[in-house]
mmCIF file of C-alpha atoms and ligand atoms in Angstrom:
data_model
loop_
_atom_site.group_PDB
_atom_site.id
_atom_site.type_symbol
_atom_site.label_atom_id
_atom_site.label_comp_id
_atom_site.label_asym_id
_atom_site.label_seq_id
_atom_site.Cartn_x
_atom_site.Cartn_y
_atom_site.Cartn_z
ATOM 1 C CA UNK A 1 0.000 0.000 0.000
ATOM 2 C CA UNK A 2 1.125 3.417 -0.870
ATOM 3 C CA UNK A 3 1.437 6.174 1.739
ATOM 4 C CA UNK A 4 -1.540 7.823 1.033
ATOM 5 C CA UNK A 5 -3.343 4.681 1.561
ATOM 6 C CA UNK A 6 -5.640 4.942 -1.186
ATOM 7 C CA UNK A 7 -6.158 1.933 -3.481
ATOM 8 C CA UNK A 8 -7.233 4.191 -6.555
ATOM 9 C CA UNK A 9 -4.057 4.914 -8.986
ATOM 10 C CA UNK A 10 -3.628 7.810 -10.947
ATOM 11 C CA UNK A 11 -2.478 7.260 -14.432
ATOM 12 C CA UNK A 12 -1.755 10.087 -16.924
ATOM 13 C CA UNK A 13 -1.147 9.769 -20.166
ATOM 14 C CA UNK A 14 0.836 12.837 -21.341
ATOM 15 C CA UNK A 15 0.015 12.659 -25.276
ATOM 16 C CA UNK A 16 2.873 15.239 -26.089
ATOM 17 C CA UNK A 17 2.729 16.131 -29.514
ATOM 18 C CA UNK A 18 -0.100 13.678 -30.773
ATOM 19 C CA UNK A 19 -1.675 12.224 -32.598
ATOM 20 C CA UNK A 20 -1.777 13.820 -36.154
ATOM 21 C CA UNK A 21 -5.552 15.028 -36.399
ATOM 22 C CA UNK A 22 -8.452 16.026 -34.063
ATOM 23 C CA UNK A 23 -10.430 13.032 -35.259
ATOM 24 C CA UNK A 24 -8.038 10.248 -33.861
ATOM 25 C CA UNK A 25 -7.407 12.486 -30.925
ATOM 26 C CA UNK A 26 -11.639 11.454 -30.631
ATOM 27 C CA UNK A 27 -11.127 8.208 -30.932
ATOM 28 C CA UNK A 28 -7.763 7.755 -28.484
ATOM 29 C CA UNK A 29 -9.791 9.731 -25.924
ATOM 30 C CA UNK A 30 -13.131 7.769 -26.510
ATOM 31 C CA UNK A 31 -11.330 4.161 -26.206
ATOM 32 C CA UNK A 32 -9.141 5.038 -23.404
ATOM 33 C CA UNK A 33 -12.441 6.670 -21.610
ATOM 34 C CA UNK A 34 -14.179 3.078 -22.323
ATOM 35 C CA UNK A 35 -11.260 1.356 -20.657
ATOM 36 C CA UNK A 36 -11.083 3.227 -17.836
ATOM 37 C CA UNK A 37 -14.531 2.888 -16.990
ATOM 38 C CA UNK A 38 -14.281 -0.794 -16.772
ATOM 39 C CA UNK A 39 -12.063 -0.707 -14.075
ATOM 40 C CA UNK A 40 -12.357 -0.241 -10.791
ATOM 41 C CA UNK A 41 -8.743 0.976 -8.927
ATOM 42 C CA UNK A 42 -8.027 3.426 -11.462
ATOM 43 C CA UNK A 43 -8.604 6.851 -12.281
ATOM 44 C CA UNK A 44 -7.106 7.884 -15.935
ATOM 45 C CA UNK A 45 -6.166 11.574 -16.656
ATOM 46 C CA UNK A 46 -5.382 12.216 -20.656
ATOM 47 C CA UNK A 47 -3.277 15.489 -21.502
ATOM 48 C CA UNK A 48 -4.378 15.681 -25.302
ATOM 49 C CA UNK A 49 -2.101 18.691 -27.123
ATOM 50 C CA UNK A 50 -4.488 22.252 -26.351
ATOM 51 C CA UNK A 51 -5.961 21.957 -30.059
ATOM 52 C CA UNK A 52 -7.502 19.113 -28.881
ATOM 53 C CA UNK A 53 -8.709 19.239 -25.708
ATOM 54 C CA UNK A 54 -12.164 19.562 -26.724
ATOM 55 C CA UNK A 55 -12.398 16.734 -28.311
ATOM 56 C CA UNK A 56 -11.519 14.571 -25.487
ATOM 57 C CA UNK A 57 -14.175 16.287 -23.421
ATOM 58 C CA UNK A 58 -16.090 13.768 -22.161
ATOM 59 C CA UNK A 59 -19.929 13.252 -23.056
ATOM 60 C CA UNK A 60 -20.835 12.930 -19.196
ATOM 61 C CA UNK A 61 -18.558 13.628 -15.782
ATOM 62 C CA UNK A 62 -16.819 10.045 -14.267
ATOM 63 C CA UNK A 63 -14.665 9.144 -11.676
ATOM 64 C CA UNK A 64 -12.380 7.271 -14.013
ATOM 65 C CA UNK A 65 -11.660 9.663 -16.456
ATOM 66 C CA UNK A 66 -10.408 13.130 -16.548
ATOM 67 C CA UNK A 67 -9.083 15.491 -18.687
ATOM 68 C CA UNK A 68 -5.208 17.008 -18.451
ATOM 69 C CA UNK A 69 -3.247 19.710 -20.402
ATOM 70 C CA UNK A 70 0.504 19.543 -21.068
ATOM 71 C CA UNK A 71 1.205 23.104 -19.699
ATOM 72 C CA UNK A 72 -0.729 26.014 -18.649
ATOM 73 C CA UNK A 73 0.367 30.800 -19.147
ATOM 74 C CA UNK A 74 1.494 32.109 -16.352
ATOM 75 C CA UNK A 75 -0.964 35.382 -17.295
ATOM 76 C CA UNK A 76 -4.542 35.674 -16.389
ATOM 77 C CA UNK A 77 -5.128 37.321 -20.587
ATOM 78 C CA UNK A 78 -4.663 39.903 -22.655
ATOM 79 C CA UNK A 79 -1.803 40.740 -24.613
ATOM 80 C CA UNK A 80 0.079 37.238 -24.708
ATOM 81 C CA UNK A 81 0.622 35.376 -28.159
ATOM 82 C CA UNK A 82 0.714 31.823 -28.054
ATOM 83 C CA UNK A 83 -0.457 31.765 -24.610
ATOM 84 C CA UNK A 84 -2.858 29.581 -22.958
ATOM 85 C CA UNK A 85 -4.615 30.951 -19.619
ATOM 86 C CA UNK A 86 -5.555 28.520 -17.014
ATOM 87 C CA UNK A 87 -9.074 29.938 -16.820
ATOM 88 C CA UNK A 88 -9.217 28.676 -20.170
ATOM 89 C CA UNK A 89 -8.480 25.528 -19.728
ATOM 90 C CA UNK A 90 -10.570 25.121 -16.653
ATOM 91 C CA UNK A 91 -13.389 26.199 -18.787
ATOM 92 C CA UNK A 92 -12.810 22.866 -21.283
ATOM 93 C CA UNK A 93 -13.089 21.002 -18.132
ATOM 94 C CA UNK A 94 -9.739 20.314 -17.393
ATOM 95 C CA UNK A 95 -8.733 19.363 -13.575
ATOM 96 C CA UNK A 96 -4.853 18.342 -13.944
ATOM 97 C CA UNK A 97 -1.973 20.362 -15.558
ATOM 98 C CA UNK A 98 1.415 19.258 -15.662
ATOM 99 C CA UNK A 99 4.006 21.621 -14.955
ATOM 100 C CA UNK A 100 7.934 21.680 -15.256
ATOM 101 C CA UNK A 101 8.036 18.615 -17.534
ATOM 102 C CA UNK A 102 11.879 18.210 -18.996
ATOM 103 C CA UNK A 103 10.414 18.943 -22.315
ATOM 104 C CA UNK A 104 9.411 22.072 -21.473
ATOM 105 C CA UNK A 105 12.355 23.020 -19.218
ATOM 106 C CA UNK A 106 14.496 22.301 -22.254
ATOM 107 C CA UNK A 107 13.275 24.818 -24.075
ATOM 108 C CA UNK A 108 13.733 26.813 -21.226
ATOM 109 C CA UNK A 109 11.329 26.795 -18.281
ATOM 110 C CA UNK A 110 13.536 27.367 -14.856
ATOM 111 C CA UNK A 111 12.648 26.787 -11.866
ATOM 112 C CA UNK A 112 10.680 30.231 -10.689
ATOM 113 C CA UNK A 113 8.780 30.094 -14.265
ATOM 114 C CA UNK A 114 7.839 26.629 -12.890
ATOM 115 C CA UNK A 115 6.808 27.689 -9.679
ATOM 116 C CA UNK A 116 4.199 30.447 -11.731
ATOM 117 C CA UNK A 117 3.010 27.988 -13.894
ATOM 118 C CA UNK A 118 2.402 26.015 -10.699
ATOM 119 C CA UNK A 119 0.655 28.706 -8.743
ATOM 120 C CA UNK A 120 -1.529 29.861 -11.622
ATOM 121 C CA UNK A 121 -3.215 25.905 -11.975
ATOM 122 C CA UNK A 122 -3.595 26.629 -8.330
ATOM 123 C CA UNK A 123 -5.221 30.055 -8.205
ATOM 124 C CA UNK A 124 -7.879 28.559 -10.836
ATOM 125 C CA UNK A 125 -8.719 25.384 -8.713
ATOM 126 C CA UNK A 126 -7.194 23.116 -10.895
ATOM 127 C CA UNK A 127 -4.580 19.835 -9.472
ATOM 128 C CA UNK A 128 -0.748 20.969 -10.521
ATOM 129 C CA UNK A 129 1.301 17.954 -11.707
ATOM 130 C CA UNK A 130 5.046 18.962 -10.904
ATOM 131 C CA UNK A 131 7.268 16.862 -12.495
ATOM 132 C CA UNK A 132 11.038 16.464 -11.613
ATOM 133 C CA UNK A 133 13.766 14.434 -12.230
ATOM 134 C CA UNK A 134 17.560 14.257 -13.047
ATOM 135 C CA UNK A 135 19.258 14.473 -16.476
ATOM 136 C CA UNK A 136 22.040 11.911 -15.518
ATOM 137 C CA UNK A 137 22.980 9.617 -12.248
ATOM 138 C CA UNK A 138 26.653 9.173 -10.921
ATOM 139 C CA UNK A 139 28.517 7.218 -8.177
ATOM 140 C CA UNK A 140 28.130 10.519 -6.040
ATOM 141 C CA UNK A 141 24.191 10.804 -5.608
ATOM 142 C CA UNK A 142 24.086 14.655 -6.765
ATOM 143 C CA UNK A 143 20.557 13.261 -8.473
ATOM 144 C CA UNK A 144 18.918 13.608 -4.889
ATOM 145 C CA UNK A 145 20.615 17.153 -4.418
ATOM 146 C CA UNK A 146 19.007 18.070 -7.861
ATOM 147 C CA UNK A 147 15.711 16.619 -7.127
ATOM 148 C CA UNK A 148 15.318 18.445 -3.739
ATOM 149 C CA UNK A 149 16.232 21.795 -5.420
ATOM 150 C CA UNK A 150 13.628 21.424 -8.108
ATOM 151 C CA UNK A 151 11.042 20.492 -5.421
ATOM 152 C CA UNK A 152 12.508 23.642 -3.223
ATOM 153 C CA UNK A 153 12.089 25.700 -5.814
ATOM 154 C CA UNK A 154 9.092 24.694 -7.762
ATOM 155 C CA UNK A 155 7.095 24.788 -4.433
ATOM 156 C CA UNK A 156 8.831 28.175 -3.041
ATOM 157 C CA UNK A 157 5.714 30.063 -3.590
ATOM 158 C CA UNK A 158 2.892 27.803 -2.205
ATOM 159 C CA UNK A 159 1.782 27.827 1.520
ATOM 160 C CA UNK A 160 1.029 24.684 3.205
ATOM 161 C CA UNK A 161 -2.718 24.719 2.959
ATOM 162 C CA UNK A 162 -2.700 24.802 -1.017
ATOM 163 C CA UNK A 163 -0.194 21.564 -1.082
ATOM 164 C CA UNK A 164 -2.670 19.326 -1.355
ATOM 165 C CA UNK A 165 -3.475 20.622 -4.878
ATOM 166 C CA UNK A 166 -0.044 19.504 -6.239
ATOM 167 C CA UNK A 167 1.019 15.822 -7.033
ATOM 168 C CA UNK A 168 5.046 15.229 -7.821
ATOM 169 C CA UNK A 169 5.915 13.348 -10.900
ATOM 170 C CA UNK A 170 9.357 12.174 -10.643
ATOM 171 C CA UNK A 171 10.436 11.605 -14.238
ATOM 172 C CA UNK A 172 14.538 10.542 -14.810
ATOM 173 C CA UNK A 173 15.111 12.386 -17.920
ATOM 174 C CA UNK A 174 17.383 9.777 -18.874
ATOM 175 C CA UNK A 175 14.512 7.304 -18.778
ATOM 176 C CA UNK A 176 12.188 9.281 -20.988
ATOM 177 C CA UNK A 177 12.219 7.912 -24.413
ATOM 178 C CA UNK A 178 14.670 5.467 -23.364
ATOM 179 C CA UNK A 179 14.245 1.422 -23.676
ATOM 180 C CA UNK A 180 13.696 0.410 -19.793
ATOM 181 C CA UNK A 181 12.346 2.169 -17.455
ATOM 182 C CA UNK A 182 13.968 2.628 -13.844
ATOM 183 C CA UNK A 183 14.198 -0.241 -11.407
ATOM 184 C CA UNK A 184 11.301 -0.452 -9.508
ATOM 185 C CA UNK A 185 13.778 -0.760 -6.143
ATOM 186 C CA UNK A 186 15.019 2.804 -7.469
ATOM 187 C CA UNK A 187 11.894 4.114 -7.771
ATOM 188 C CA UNK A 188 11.265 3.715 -4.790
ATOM 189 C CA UNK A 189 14.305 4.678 -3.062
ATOM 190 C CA UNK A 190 12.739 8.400 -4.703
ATOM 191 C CA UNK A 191 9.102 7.879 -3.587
ATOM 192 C CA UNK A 192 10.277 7.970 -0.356
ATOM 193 C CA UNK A 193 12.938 11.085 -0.848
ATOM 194 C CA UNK A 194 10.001 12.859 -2.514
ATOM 195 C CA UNK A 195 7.672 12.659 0.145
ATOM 196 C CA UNK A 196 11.022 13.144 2.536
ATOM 197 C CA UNK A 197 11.223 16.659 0.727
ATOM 198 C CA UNK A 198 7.539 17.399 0.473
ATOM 199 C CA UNK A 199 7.530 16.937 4.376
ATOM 200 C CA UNK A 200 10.431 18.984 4.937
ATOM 201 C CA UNK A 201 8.680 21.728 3.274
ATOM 202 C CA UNK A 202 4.867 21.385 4.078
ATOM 203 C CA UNK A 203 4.806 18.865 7.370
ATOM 204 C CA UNK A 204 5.212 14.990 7.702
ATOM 205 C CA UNK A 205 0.846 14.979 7.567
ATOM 206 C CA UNK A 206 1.288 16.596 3.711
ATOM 207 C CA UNK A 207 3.808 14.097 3.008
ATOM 208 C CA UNK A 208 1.692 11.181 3.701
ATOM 209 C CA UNK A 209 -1.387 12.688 1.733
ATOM 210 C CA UNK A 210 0.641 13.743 -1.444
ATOM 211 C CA UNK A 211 0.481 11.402 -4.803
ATOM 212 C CA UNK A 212 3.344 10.592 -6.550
ATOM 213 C CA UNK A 213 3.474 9.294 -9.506
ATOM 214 C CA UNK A 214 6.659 7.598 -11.731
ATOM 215 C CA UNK A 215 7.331 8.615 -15.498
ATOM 216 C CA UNK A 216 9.828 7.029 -18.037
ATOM 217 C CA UNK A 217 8.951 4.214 -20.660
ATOM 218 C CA UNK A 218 6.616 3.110 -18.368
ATOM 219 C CA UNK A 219 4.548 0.331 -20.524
ATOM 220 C CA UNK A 220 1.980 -2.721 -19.701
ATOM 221 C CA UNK A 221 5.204 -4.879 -18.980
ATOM 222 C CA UNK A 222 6.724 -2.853 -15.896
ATOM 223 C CA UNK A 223 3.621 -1.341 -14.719
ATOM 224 C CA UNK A 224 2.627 -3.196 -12.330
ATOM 225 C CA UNK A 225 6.043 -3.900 -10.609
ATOM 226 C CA UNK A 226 6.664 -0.248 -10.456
ATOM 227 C CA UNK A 227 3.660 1.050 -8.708
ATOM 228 C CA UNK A 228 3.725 -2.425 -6.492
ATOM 229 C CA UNK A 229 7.985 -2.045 -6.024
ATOM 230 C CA UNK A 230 8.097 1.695 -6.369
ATOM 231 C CA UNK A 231 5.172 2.484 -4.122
ATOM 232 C CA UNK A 232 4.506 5.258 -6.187
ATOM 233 C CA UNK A 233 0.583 6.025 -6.425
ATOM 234 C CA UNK A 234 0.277 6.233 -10.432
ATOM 235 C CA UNK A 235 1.950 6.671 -13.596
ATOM 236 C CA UNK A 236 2.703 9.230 -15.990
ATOM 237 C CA UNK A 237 2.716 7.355 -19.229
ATOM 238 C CA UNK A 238 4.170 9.244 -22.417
ATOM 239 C CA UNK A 239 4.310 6.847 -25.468
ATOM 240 C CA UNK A 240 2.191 3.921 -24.575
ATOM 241 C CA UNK A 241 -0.708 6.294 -23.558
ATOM 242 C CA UNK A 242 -1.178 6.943 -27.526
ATOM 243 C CA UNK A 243 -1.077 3.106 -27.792
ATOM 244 C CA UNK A 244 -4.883 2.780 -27.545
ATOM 245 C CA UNK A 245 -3.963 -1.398 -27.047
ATOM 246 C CA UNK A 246 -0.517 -1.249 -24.820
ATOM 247 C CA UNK A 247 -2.407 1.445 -22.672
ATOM 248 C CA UNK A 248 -5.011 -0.709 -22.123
ATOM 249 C CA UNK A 249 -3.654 -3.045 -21.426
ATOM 250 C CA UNK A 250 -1.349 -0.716 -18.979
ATOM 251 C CA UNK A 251 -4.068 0.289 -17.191
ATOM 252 C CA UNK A 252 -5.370 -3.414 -16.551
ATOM 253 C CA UNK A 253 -1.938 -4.398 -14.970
ATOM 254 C CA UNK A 254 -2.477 -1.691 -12.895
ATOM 255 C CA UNK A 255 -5.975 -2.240 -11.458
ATOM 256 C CA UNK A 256 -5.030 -5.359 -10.501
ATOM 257 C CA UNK A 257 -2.158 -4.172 -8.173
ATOM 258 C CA UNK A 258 -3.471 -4.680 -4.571
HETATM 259 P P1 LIG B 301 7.734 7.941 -22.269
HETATM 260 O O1 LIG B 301 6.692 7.140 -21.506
HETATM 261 O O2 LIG B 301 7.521 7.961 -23.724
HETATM 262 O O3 LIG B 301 9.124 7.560 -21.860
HETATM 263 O O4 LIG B 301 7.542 9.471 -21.798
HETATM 264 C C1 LIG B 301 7.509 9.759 -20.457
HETATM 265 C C2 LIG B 301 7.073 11.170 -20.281
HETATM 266 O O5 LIG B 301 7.815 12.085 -20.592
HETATM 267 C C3 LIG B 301 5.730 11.409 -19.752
HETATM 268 O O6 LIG B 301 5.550 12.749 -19.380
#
């Protein structure tokens, strides 16, 4: 059992930059919805690209299935090209957006533009998905020095009472894309360093409430091991979630962890 002793488990499928047209972006969302809702431990959150959010929108609310966005404007409107406003999003129904994913930090998203992106999902009542992670491990263990200044920083501007709106996604950027995920044992050697940090910030009662979740060519074959080895309470699933069959398939491994 995880430490926030629920038995539901969040998976999120993080479409990135698919698929091609808003038609199969239907379909992926319908069949993943239909999957979901078949199963009982699991609660799925998609995070279609923004073009395509609305066609994901589901045709009636459930507790399996919920709608995501990939990244959210730090501005409330107005003059901002490009931009998409959290109020925006929360008006297509989404409830989760991730923030600080490595794809985005790459192209240059630091640590306080993090920390605004986090705070404005906040502000409009929507759950922040903070993901962190290392680019590379050595002998020395600077990867938990890394992590905890991410987390420091990411979280600097959040008091303790709005924590429970953020789950931490610890993503290895070295195991994104890659061809094996982490070790389970390793993942949860940083399940347990997360919610170490998250108490030294908030309080050991946030710590035991907060979700975290494992990314990194995470597919049906590790799965199960991770969130069972890892004690992490869900996945964030980049390349199999646009799978329709391996995600499914994913998600059944996973509702039958007990
Ligand atoms: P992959 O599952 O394709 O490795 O991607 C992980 C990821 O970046 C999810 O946000």
């Amino acid at each position: 059992m995880n430490a926030n002793m629920s038995n539901t488990k969040l998976v999120v499928g993080n479409w990135k930059m698919n698929p091609a047209t808003g038609d199969e972006a239907k379909l992926l969302a319908r069949k993943t919805r239909h999957a979901a809702s078949l199963l009982e431990h699991i609660s799925v959150v998609v995070c279609p690209p923004f073009p395509f959010i609305s066609a994901a929108v589901p045709g009636k609310k459930s507790p399996h299935f919920h709608l995501g966005a990939q990244s959210v404007s730090i501005e409330e409107g107005g003059a901002h090209t490009g931009e998409v406003g959290a109020a925006m999003l929360k008006d297509l129904c989404v409830e989760y957006v991730i923030v600080g994913h490595s794809e985005m930090r790459s192209l240059g998203d630091s640590d306080e533009m993090v920390s605004k992106r986090l705070k404005a999902v906040l502000d409009a009542g929507m759950m922040a998905i903070l993901c962190v992670g290392e680019k590379v491990r050595d002998e020395s263990g600077s990867h938990f020095d890394f992590v905890r200044e991410q987390m420091k920083k990411s979280l600097a501007n959040i008091t303790k009472s709005r924590s429970s709106g953020v789950i931490v996604a610890y993503e290895p950027i070295w195991a994104i894309g890659a061809k094996e995920a982490m070790k389970p044992e390793d993942v949860c050697e940083m399940t347990i360093f997360v919610r170490k940090i998250f108490s030294d910030i908030f309080g050991n009662d946030t710590a035991q409430k907060v979700r975290v979740l494992y990314g990194g060519s995470v597919k049906f074959e590790n799965a199960a091991d991770i969130i069972k080895i890892g004690q992490v309470d869900g996945l964030l699933v980049g390349r199999e979630s646009v799978n329709v069959a391996g995600f499914v398939d994913l998600l059944k491994a996973v509702d039958e962890v007990k």
